Amino acid sequence: MADIAPDPERTASPQGTADDDRLHRTLDWKGGFWIASGVPALVLFSIGTIASTIGAPSVLVWAVSISFGLIQSFIWAEIAGLFPRKSGGASVYGAMAWVRYSKFIAPLSVWCNWLAWSPVLMIGSSLAAGYVLTALFPADAVVNTWSLTLLPLDFLQDGLALRINATFVVAALFLLLVFALQHGGILRAARVQTIIGLAVLVPLLVIGLVPLITGDVMSSNFTPFVPLSGAWDLSGWTLLAGGLFLAAWSAYAFETSICYTAEFRDPGRDTVRAILAAGLACLVIYLLVPIAFQGVLGVERLAEPGIVDGDGVGQAMTEIVGGGPIAANLLIVMLVLALLLTIMTTMAGSSRTLYQGSRDGWLPRFLSHTNRHGAPTRAMWTDLVFNLMLLLLSDTVFVLAASTVCYMIFNFLNLNAGWMHRVDNPSAPRPFRAPTVLLAMGTVLAFVNALLLGWGSSVWGGGALVFGLVGAAVIVPVFVYRHFIQDGGVFPATMYEDLPTADGGRSGVLERRAGIRPYLVIAGGVGMVVIGQVLAAVSA
């Protein structure tokens, strides 16, 4: 048994576990879908980066990655249904499986999920700022070229530095705008995102379909179907692993649609509908858009710096669908809206991860406060400040690779949480039960993700893996302070919400039926990361 009984005197403390700091149940599954509608646009973040890294098989990378994400979503849907009173997404629900076996692994899941998701705010706002600045001013204008270096960081990655420029200023204004929109609660945010989502998803669908209808997709742009290394040898497979590693950050991300379980009117029904609807939308976009981009433009055009860094994506889209300056300007507006949509999606989801992590005793107490609209404002401010710091970094791809390291750790832990909940909570009500074959496939994918973590991350430089692992380790002192110093080694009662216990919840003692299997899983995951590193070293 895991003796983690709650202390009744601590569970109603004014620091954030009181019932008046609850989220409000105002959302249906359609609202959850529209809040997650910013995820399909994430394909534009790294479509050039992946094409420039692997070459013609980049379309295969997106197809495989979104297929993995869709399989995994069935596990997320099942474990979310177990906790109708919790928000924060799959990492929170997965942490409830691991807490029986280790107090430290559980918060690692929550923390890594937040570290993976939160940088979307920085990346999206900086790209949107770049579009606005290049649309309003010539490329050689002082406002576009001025930059003040604060601190060089070449020891992490060549050319990396902390700096202030016009992009930082405009991006910060975008983040403040999104904060203001979400300050009024999840329902108002969902209504705004429905409008923006339609303005983004429809053009993305048009861009994916028009070239196929007009016959502008050229088969020659997909041949020879080999990596840039020239063959499907170990070096080629390493490039593929690097592509799958980075694409996972975008293609798996629609799991954010279940961050709002505690705000759904009917959690049992709305949760599964929201994530499956979001998954199907992403499946369509992630298959069509990469084919359109590569089929019309070719790999060499996709690998140009303007598309890799995102500034030239608008012009590339104009080339795909045709049209003059008016069409180009409309597409720029659409791209800015798409990026704002992803920022809104991310701030809504990642702030709720912080909020629930605080209520459950993983993260600092102050994060569990909500305003009168039910918005977790302190968690939102934390997201905002953290990303203002990230905006100082000069290389968004480095940030993306480092955050993907954390995302893969979260995925590994939570895919295994699916079978662990089946073993430890066999009689718990499940509004949705994933087919056992998909549960098994998701467990296999957990180890595939671990392999990609060790193998694929090497393609983006050793600094990304180190930076990501160090970032993940930060949770240890944070959790130690919250749990052992502030809470005296016991969890608040809110952590036990919806969680079956050995004696009906009176003592909070949780049964452990899985034996040593969770520990073997951790050992196997570490082993897969090591194997991946060895494969990367041999192929270098």
Coordinates of C-alpha atoms in Angstrom, one line a residue:
M1 CA 0.0 0.0 0.0
A2 CA 1.1 3.6 -0.6
D3 CA 0.5 5.5 2.7
I4 CA -0.4 9.0 1.4
A5 CA -3.4 9.8 3.5
P6 CA -4.7 13.4 3.4
D7 CA -4.6 15.6 6.4
P8 CA -8.2 17.1 6.8
E9 CA -6.8 20.2 8.5
R10 CA -4.8 21.1 5.4
T11 CA -7.3 20.4 2.7
A12 CA -9.3 23.6 3.1
S13 CA -6.3 26.0 3.4
P14 CA -6.8 29.5 2.0
Q15 CA -3.8 29.0 -0.3
G16 CA -5.7 27.4 -3.0
T17 CA -7.6 24.3 -2.2
A18 CA -10.9 25.9 -1.2
D19 CA -14.0 25.2 -3.2
D20 CA -14.4 28.8 -4.3
D21 CA -11.3 28.3 -6.4
R22 CA -13.1 25.8 -8.7
L23 CA -13.4 26.1 -12.4
H24 CA -16.9 26.6 -13.8
R25 CA -18.8 23.9 -15.7
T26 CA -19.9 26.0 -18.8
L27 CA -18.4 24.1 -21.7
D28 CA -19.7 21.4 -24.0
W29 CA -17.7 19.1 -26.3
K30 CA -18.0 21.5 -29.3
G31 CA -16.4 24.3 -27.1
G32 CA -13.6 21.9 -26.2
F33 CA -13.1 21.2 -29.9
W34 CA -12.9 24.8 -30.9
I35 CA -10.5 25.6 -28.0
A36 CA -8.2 22.9 -29.5
S37 CA -8.7 24.1 -33.0
G38 CA -5.4 25.9 -32.9
V39 CA -3.6 22.6 -33.0
P40 CA -4.0 21.9 -36.8
A41 CA -2.1 25.2 -37.5
L42 CA 0.9 23.8 -35.6
V43 CA 1.9 21.9 -38.7
L44 CA 3.0 25.3 -40.1
F45 CA 5.5 25.8 -37.3
S46 CA 7.9 23.0 -38.4
I47 CA 6.8 22.0 -41.9
G48 CA 9.9 23.7 -43.3
T49 CA 12.2 22.5 -40.5
I50 CA 11.3 18.9 -41.0
A51 CA 11.5 19.0 -44.8
S52 CA 15.0 20.6 -44.6
T53 CA 16.1 17.9 -42.2
I54 CA 14.9 14.7 -43.9
G55 CA 13.9 15.7 -47.4
A56 CA 11.3 14.0 -49.5
P57 CA 10.0 11.6 -46.8
S58 CA 8.8 14.5 -44.7
V59 CA 5.3 13.8 -45.8
L60 CA 5.7 10.3 -44.3
V61 CA 6.9 11.8 -41.1
W62 CA 3.6 13.8 -40.7
A63 CA 1.4 10.8 -41.7
V64 CA 3.1 8.4 -39.3
S65 CA 3.1 11.0 -36.5
I66 CA -0.5 12.0 -36.7
S67 CA -1.4 8.3 -36.9
F68 CA 0.5 7.7 -33.6
G69 CA -1.3 10.6 -32.1
L70 CA -4.7 9.3 -33.0
I71 CA -4.0 5.9 -31.5
Q72 CA -2.8 7.5 -28.3
S73 CA -5.9 9.7 -28.1
F74 CA -8.1 6.7 -27.2
I75 CA -6.0 6.1 -24.0
W76 CA -6.3 9.8 -23.1
A77 CA -10.1 9.7 -23.6
E78 CA -10.4 6.7 -21.3
I79 CA -8.3 8.0 -18.4
A80 CA -9.9 11.5 -18.6
G81 CA -13.3 9.9 -18.0
L82 CA -12.0 8.5 -14.7
F83 CA -11.6 12.0 -13.3
P84 CA -14.6 14.2 -14.1
R85 CA -13.7 16.8 -11.5
K86 CA -10.1 17.4 -12.6
S87 CA -8.7 19.7 -15.3
G88 CA -5.2 19.9 -16.7
G89 CA -5.2 17.2 -19.3
A90 CA -3.8 13.7 -19.8
S91 CA -0.7 14.4 -17.6
V92 CA -2.9 15.0 -14.5
Y93 CA -4.9 11.9 -15.1
G94 CA -1.8 9.9 -15.7
A95 CA -0.1 11.2 -12.6
M96 CA -3.0 9.6 -10.6
A97 CA -1.7 6.2 -11.9
W98 CA 1.9 6.8 -11.0
V99 CA 1.4 8.4 -7.5
R100 CA 0.8 4.9 -6.0
Y101 CA 4.3 3.9 -7.0
S102 CA 6.4 7.0 -6.7
K103 CA 5.6 10.5 -5.4
F104 CA 8.3 11.9 -7.7
I105 CA 7.3 10.3 -11.0
A106 CA 3.7 11.7 -10.8
P107 CA 4.6 15.4 -10.7
L108 CA 7.2 14.8 -13.4
S109 CA 4.4 13.9 -15.7
V110 CA 2.5 17.1 -15.0
W111 CA 5.6 19.3 -15.1
C112 CA 6.9 17.9 -18.4
N113 CA 3.5 18.3 -20.0
W114 CA 3.5 22.0 -19.1
L115 CA 7.1 22.6 -20.1
A116 CA 6.3 21.0 -23.5
W117 CA 3.1 23.0 -24.1
S118 CA 3.9 26.4 -22.7
P119 CA 6.6 27.4 -25.2
V120 CA 3.9 27.4 -27.9
L121 CA 3.1 30.8 -26.5
M122 CA 6.6 32.0 -27.3
I123 CA 6.9 30.4 -30.7
G124 CA 3.5 31.4 -31.9
S125 CA 3.7 35.0 -30.7
S126 CA 7.1 35.5 -32.2
L127 CA 6.0 34.1 -35.6
A128 CA 2.9 36.3 -35.5
A129 CA 5.1 39.3 -34.7
G130 CA 7.4 38.5 -37.5
Y131 CA 4.5 38.4 -40.0
V132 CA 3.2 41.8 -38.8
L133 CA 6.6 43.4 -38.9
T134 CA 7.5 42.1 -42.4
A135 CA 4.1 43.1 -43.7
L136 CA 4.3 46.7 -42.4
F137 CA 8.0 47.4 -42.9
P138 CA 10.7 46.6 -45.5
A139 CA 13.0 43.7 -44.6
D140 CA 16.0 46.1 -44.2
A141 CA 14.1 48.7 -42.1
V142 CA 15.7 49.5 -38.8
V143 CA 12.7 48.1 -36.9
N144 CA 13.4 44.7 -38.5
T145 CA 17.1 44.7 -38.1
W146 CA 17.7 46.2 -34.7
S147 CA 18.7 43.8 -31.9
L148 CA 20.4 44.1 -28.5
T149 CA 22.2 41.0 -27.3
L150 CA 22.0 40.5 -23.6
L151 CA 23.8 37.2 -23.1
P152 CA 25.4 34.8 -25.6
L153 CA 24.5 31.1 -25.1
D154 CA 26.9 29.4 -27.6
F155 CA 27.8 26.8 -25.0
L156 CA 24.2 25.4 -25.5
Q157 CA 23.8 25.9 -29.2
D158 CA 25.8 27.8 -31.9
G159 CA 24.3 31.2 -32.4
L160 CA 21.9 31.0 -29.4
A161 CA 21.6 34.2 -27.3
L162 CA 19.4 36.2 -25.1
R163 CA 18.3 39.3 -27.0
I164 CA 15.7 42.1 -27.3
N165 CA 14.3 43.2 -30.6
A166 CA 11.1 44.5 -32.2
T167 CA 9.8 40.9 -32.5
F168 CA 10.0 40.6 -28.7
V169 CA 8.0 43.8 -28.2
V170 CA 5.2 42.9 -30.6
A171 CA 5.1 39.3 -29.4
A172 CA 4.7 40.4 -25.8
L173 CA 1.7 42.6 -26.9
F174 CA 0.1 39.5 -28.6
L175 CA 0.5 37.5 -25.3
L176 CA -1.1 40.3 -23.3
L177 CA -4.0 40.4 -25.8
V178 CA -4.6 36.6 -25.4
F179 CA -4.4 36.9 -21.7
A180 CA -7.1 39.6 -21.7
L181 CA -9.4 37.5 -23.9
Q182 CA -9.1 34.5 -21.6
H183 CA -9.5 36.5 -18.4
G184 CA -13.3 36.3 -18.8
G185 CA -13.4 32.5 -18.5
I186 CA -13.4 29.4 -20.7
L187 CA -16.9 30.0 -22.3
R188 CA -16.0 33.4 -23.6
A189 CA -12.7 32.1 -24.8
A190 CA -14.4 29.2 -26.6
R191 CA -16.8 31.6 -28.4
V192 CA -13.9 33.8 -29.6
Q193 CA -12.0 30.7 -30.8
T194 CA -15.0 29.4 -32.7
I195 CA -14.9 32.5 -34.9
I196 CA -11.1 32.5 -35.3
G197 CA -11.1 28.7 -35.8
L198 CA -13.4 28.9 -38.7
A199 CA -11.3 31.7 -40.2
V200 CA -8.2 29.4 -39.9
L201 CA -9.4 25.8 -40.5
V202 CA -11.3 26.6 -43.7
P203 CA -8.3 28.2 -45.4
L204 CA -6.0 25.4 -44.3
L205 CA -8.5 22.9 -45.8
V206 CA -8.6 24.9 -49.0
I207 CA -4.8 25.0 -49.2
G208 CA -4.7 21.2 -48.7
L209 CA -7.4 20.4 -51.3
V210 CA -7.0 23.0 -54.1
P211 CA -3.7 21.6 -55.4
L212 CA -5.0 18.1 -55.5
I213 CA -8.1 19.2 -57.4
T214 CA -6.2 21.4 -59.9
G215 CA -3.5 18.8 -60.4
D216 CA -0.7 21.0 -59.2
V217 CA 0.8 18.4 -56.9
M218 CA 3.8 17.0 -58.8
S219 CA 4.8 13.4 -58.2
S220 CA 8.4 14.4 -59.1
N221 CA 8.6 16.4 -55.8
F222 CA 8.3 13.2 -53.9
T223 CA 11.1 11.3 -55.7
P224 CA 13.6 9.9 -54.9
F225 CA 11.8 9.0 -51.7
V226 CA 14.9 8.7 -49.7
P227 CA 16.3 10.9 -46.8
L228 CA 18.8 13.6 -47.5
S229 CA 21.6 11.2 -46.5
G230 CA 21.0 9.5 -49.8
A231 CA 19.7 6.1 -48.7
W232 CA 17.6 4.2 -46.2
D233 CA 20.8 3.4 -44.2
L234 CA 21.3 4.0 -40.5
S235 CA 22.0 7.7 -41.2
G236 CA 18.7 7.9 -43.1
W237 CA 16.7 6.2 -40.4
T238 CA 18.3 8.6 -37.9
L239 CA 17.0 11.6 -39.9
L240 CA 13.5 9.9 -40.0
A241 CA 13.7 9.5 -36.2
G242 CA 14.6 13.2 -35.9
G243 CA 11.6 14.2 -38.0
L244 CA 9.2 12.0 -36.0
F245 CA 10.7 13.3 -32.7
L246 CA 10.0 17.0 -33.7
A247 CA 6.7 16.3 -35.4
A248 CA 5.3 14.7 -32.3
W249 CA 5.2 18.0 -30.6
S250 CA 2.6 19.2 -33.1
A251 CA 0.9 16.0 -34.2
Y252 CA 0.1 14.6 -30.7
A253 CA -1.0 18.0 -29.4
F254 CA -4.7 17.7 -29.9
E255 CA -4.8 15.9 -26.5
T256 CA -5.2 19.5 -25.1
S257 CA -8.9 19.1 -25.9
I258 CA -9.3 17.1 -22.7
C259 CA -7.7 19.7 -20.5
Y260 CA -11.2 21.0 -19.6
T261 CA -12.8 17.9 -18.1
A262 CA -13.7 19.9 -14.9
E263 CA -15.3 22.5 -17.1
F264 CA -17.4 20.2 -19.3
R265 CA -21.1 20.1 -18.5
D266 CA -21.2 16.4 -19.1
P267 CA -17.6 15.1 -18.7
G268 CA -18.3 11.5 -19.5
R269 CA -19.7 12.4 -22.9
D270 CA -18.0 15.6 -23.8
T271 CA -14.4 14.5 -23.1
V272 CA -14.3 11.6 -25.6
R273 CA -16.2 13.6 -28.3
A274 CA -13.9 16.6 -28.0
I275 CA -10.7 14.7 -28.3
L276 CA -11.9 12.4 -31.2
A277 CA -13.3 15.4 -33.1
A278 CA -10.0 17.3 -32.6
G279 CA -8.1 14.2 -33.7
L280 CA -10.0 13.7 -36.9
A281 CA -9.6 17.4 -37.8
C282 CA -5.8 17.1 -37.2
L283 CA -5.7 13.9 -39.2
V284 CA -7.2 15.6 -42.3
I285 CA -5.0 18.8 -42.0
Y286 CA -1.7 16.9 -41.2
L287 CA -2.2 14.7 -44.2
L288 CA -3.3 17.2 -46.8
V289 CA -1.2 20.3 -46.0
P290 CA 2.3 18.7 -46.1
I291 CA 1.3 16.9 -49.3
A292 CA 0.2 20.2 -50.8
F293 CA 3.3 22.1 -49.7
Q294 CA 5.7 19.5 -50.9
G295 CA 3.8 18.5 -54.0
V296 CA 3.6 22.1 -55.3
L297 CA 6.7 23.7 -53.9
G298 CA 9.2 20.8 -53.7
V299 CA 11.7 20.0 -51.0
E300 CA 14.3 22.6 -52.0
R301 CA 11.7 25.4 -51.7
L302 CA 10.5 24.1 -48.4
A303 CA 14.0 24.1 -47.1
E304 CA 14.6 27.8 -47.8
P305 CA 15.3 29.8 -44.6
G306 CA 12.1 31.9 -45.0
I307 CA 9.9 28.8 -44.6
V308 CA 12.1 27.1 -42.0
D309 CA 11.9 30.1 -39.7
G310 CA 8.3 30.7 -40.6
D311 CA 8.5 34.2 -42.1
G312 CA 8.0 32.9 -45.6
V313 CA 5.1 30.6 -45.0
G314 CA 2.5 33.2 -46.1
Q315 CA 4.2 33.7 -49.5
A316 CA 4.5 30.0 -49.9
M317 CA 0.8 29.5 -49.3
T318 CA 0.1 32.2 -52.0
E319 CA 2.1 30.2 -54.5
I320 CA 0.1 27.1 -53.7
V321 CA -3.4 28.5 -54.2
G322 CA -2.5 31.3 -56.6
G323 CA -3.6 34.9 -56.4
G324 CA -2.0 38.4 -56.3
P325 CA -1.1 40.8 -53.6
I326 CA -4.6 40.9 -52.2
A327 CA -4.7 37.1 -51.7
A328 CA -1.2 37.2 -50.2
N329 CA -2.3 39.8 -47.6
L330 CA -5.4 37.8 -46.8
L331 CA -3.3 34.8 -46.2
I332 CA -1.0 36.8 -43.9
V333 CA -4.0 37.9 -41.9
M334 CA -5.1 34.2 -41.8
L335 CA -1.7 33.1 -40.6
V336 CA -1.7 35.7 -37.8
L337 CA -5.1 34.6 -36.7
A338 CA -3.9 30.9 -36.9
L339 CA -1.0 31.8 -34.6
L340 CA -3.3 33.7 -32.2
L341 CA -5.5 30.7 -32.1
T342 CA -2.6 28.4 -31.2
I343 CA -1.6 30.8 -28.5
M344 CA -5.1 30.9 -27.1
T345 CA -5.3 27.1 -27.2
T346 CA -2.0 26.8 -25.4
M347 CA -2.7 29.4 -22.7
A348 CA -6.0 27.8 -21.9
G349 CA -4.6 24.2 -21.7
S350 CA -1.2 24.8 -20.1
S351 CA -2.6 27.2 -17.4
R352 CA -5.1 24.5 -16.4
T353 CA -2.3 22.0 -16.0
L354 CA -0.6 24.4 -13.6
Y355 CA -3.8 25.0 -11.8
Q356 CA -4.7 21.3 -11.3
G357 CA -1.1 20.5 -10.4
S358 CA -1.3 23.0 -7.6
R359 CA -4.7 21.8 -6.3
D360 CA -3.4 18.2 -6.3
G361 CA -0.2 19.1 -4.3
W362 CA 2.4 18.8 -7.1
L363 CA 3.1 22.5 -7.7
P364 CA 3.2 25.8 -5.7
R365 CA -0.1 26.7 -3.9
F366 CA -0.5 30.1 -5.4
L367 CA -1.3 28.6 -8.8
S368 CA -4.7 27.2 -7.8
H369 CA -6.4 30.6 -7.6
T370 CA -9.2 31.4 -10.0
N371 CA -11.0 34.7 -10.6
R372 CA -14.8 35.3 -10.5
H373 CA -15.1 34.0 -14.1
G374 CA -13.4 30.7 -13.1
A375 CA -10.2 31.5 -15.0
P376 CA -6.9 30.3 -13.4
T377 CA -5.4 33.8 -13.6
R378 CA -2.3 33.2 -11.5
A379 CA -1.4 30.2 -13.6
M380 CA -2.0 32.3 -16.7
W381 CA 0.3 35.0 -15.4
T382 CA 3.0 32.3 -14.8
D383 CA 2.6 31.1 -18.4
L384 CA 2.9 34.7 -19.6
V385 CA 6.1 35.6 -17.6
F386 CA 7.8 32.3 -18.4
N387 CA 7.3 32.9 -22.1
L388 CA 8.4 36.5 -22.0
M389 CA 11.7 35.0 -20.8
L390 CA 11.7 32.5 -23.6
L391 CA 11.1 35.3 -26.1
L392 CA 14.5 36.6 -25.3
L393 CA 16.0 33.5 -26.9
S394 CA 17.2 33.9 -30.5
D395 CA 16.4 30.3 -31.7
T396 CA 12.9 29.0 -31.7
V397 CA 13.9 25.6 -33.2
F398 CA 16.1 25.0 -30.2
V399 CA 13.3 25.8 -27.8
L400 CA 11.0 23.5 -29.8
A401 CA 13.4 20.6 -29.7
A402 CA 14.1 21.0 -25.9
S403 CA 10.3 21.2 -25.1
T404 CA 9.8 18.1 -27.2
V405 CA 12.2 16.2 -24.9
C406 CA 9.8 17.0 -22.1
Y407 CA 6.8 16.1 -24.2
M408 CA 8.2 12.6 -24.9
I409 CA 8.8 12.0 -21.2
F410 CA 5.1 13.0 -20.5
N411 CA 3.9 10.7 -23.4
F412 CA 5.9 7.7 -22.2
L413 CA 4.6 8.0 -18.6
N414 CA 1.0 8.6 -19.6
L415 CA 0.6 6.0 -22.2
N416 CA 1.6 3.5 -19.6
A417 CA -0.9 5.1 -17.2
G418 CA -3.6 3.6 -19.4
W419 CA -2.9 0.0 -18.5
M420 CA -1.9 0.9 -14.9
H421 CA -5.4 2.4 -14.3
R422 CA -7.0 -0.7 -15.8
V423 CA -5.0 -2.9 -13.3
D424 CA -5.3 -0.6 -10.2
N425 CA -8.8 0.7 -10.8
P426 CA -10.6 -2.2 -12.5
S427 CA -14.1 -1.3 -11.1
A428 CA -14.0 2.5 -11.6
P429 CA -16.7 3.8 -13.8
R430 CA -15.5 4.4 -17.3
P431 CA -17.7 6.6 -19.5
F432 CA -15.5 5.5 -22.4
R433 CA -13.4 2.3 -22.5
A434 CA -10.7 2.1 -25.2
P435 CA -10.6 -1.1 -27.2
T436 CA -8.0 -3.3 -25.6
V437 CA -6.0 -3.6 -28.8
L438 CA -5.6 0.2 -28.9
L439 CA -4.6 0.2 -25.3
A440 CA -1.9 -2.3 -26.2
M441 CA -0.8 -0.4 -29.2
G442 CA -0.5 2.8 -27.1
T443 CA 1.7 1.0 -24.6
V444 CA 4.0 -0.1 -27.5
L445 CA 4.0 3.5 -28.7
A446 CA 5.2 4.6 -25.3
F447 CA 8.5 2.7 -25.9
V448 CA 8.6 4.0 -29.5
N449 CA 8.4 7.5 -28.1
A450 CA 11.2 6.7 -25.7
L451 CA 13.4 5.5 -28.5
L452 CA 12.7 8.6 -30.5
L453 CA 13.6 10.7 -27.5
G454 CA 17.1 9.2 -27.4
W455 CA 17.5 8.8 -31.1
G456 CA 15.7 11.6 -32.8
S457 CA 16.7 14.4 -30.4
S458 CA 20.3 14.0 -31.4
V459 CA 19.4 15.3 -34.9
W460 CA 18.7 18.7 -33.2
G461 CA 21.9 18.9 -31.3
G462 CA 23.0 17.4 -27.9
G463 CA 22.2 20.7 -26.2
A464 CA 18.5 20.2 -26.7
L465 CA 18.4 16.9 -24.9
V466 CA 20.5 18.2 -22.0
F467 CA 18.4 21.4 -21.8
G468 CA 15.2 19.4 -21.8
L469 CA 16.3 16.9 -19.2
V470 CA 17.6 19.7 -16.9
G471 CA 14.2 21.5 -17.3
A472 CA 12.4 18.3 -16.4
A473 CA 14.6 17.9 -13.3
V474 CA 13.5 21.3 -12.0
I475 CA 10.3 19.8 -10.7
V476 CA 12.2 17.8 -8.0
P477 CA 13.1 20.8 -5.7
V478 CA 9.7 22.5 -6.5
F479 CA 7.8 19.3 -5.4
V480 CA 10.0 18.7 -2.4
Y481 CA 9.3 22.2 -1.1
R482 CA 5.5 22.0 -1.7
H483 CA 4.9 18.5 -0.5
F484 CA 7.4 17.9 2.3
I485 CA 7.8 21.5 3.7
Q486 CA 4.5 23.2 3.0
D487 CA 2.2 20.2 3.2
G488 CA 4.1 18.0 5.7
G489 CA 4.4 15.0 3.4
V490 CA 0.6 14.5 2.7
F491 CA -1.5 15.4 -0.3
P492 CA -4.6 17.7 -0.2
A493 CA -8.0 16.0 -0.4
T494 CA -8.5 17.4 -3.9
M495 CA -5.8 15.0 -5.1
Y496 CA -8.1 12.1 -4.3
E497 CA -11.1 13.4 -6.2
D498 CA -12.6 10.6 -8.2
L499 CA -9.8 8.2 -7.2
P500 CA -10.9 4.8 -5.8
T501 CA -9.0 3.9 -2.6
A502 CA -8.6 0.7 -0.6
D503 CA -11.2 1.5 2.0
G504 CA -13.6 3.7 0.1
G505 CA -11.6 6.9 0.5
R506 CA -11.6 7.2 4.3
S507 CA -7.8 6.9 4.7
G508 CA -6.6 7.7 1.2
V509 CA -4.5 4.4 1.1
L510 CA -4.2 3.4 -2.5
E511 CA -4.0 -0.3 -3.6
R512 CA -1.1 -1.3 -5.8
R513 CA -2.0 -4.3 -7.9
A514 CA 0.6 -3.9 -10.7
G515 CA 3.5 -5.1 -8.5
I516 CA 6.9 -4.3 -9.9
R517 CA 5.7 -3.8 -13.5
P518 CA 5.7 0.1 -13.3
Y519 CA 9.3 0.0 -12.2
L520 CA 10.2 -2.4 -15.0
V521 CA 8.5 0.0 -17.4
I522 CA 10.7 2.9 -16.2
A523 CA 13.8 0.8 -16.6
G524 CA 12.6 -0.2 -20.1
G525 CA 12.0 3.4 -21.0
V526 CA 15.5 4.5 -19.9
G527 CA 16.9 1.5 -21.8
M528 CA 15.1 2.7 -25.0
V529 CA 16.5 6.2 -24.6
V530 CA 20.1 4.7 -24.2
I531 CA 19.6 2.5 -27.3
G532 CA 18.5 5.6 -29.2
Q533 CA 21.5 7.5 -28.2
V534 CA 23.8 4.6 -29.3
L535 CA 22.1 4.4 -32.7
A536 CA 22.5 8.2 -33.1
A537 CA 26.2 8.0 -32.2
V538 CA 26.9 5.1 -34.6
S539 CA 25.1 6.9 -37.4
A540 CA 27.0 10.1 -36.9

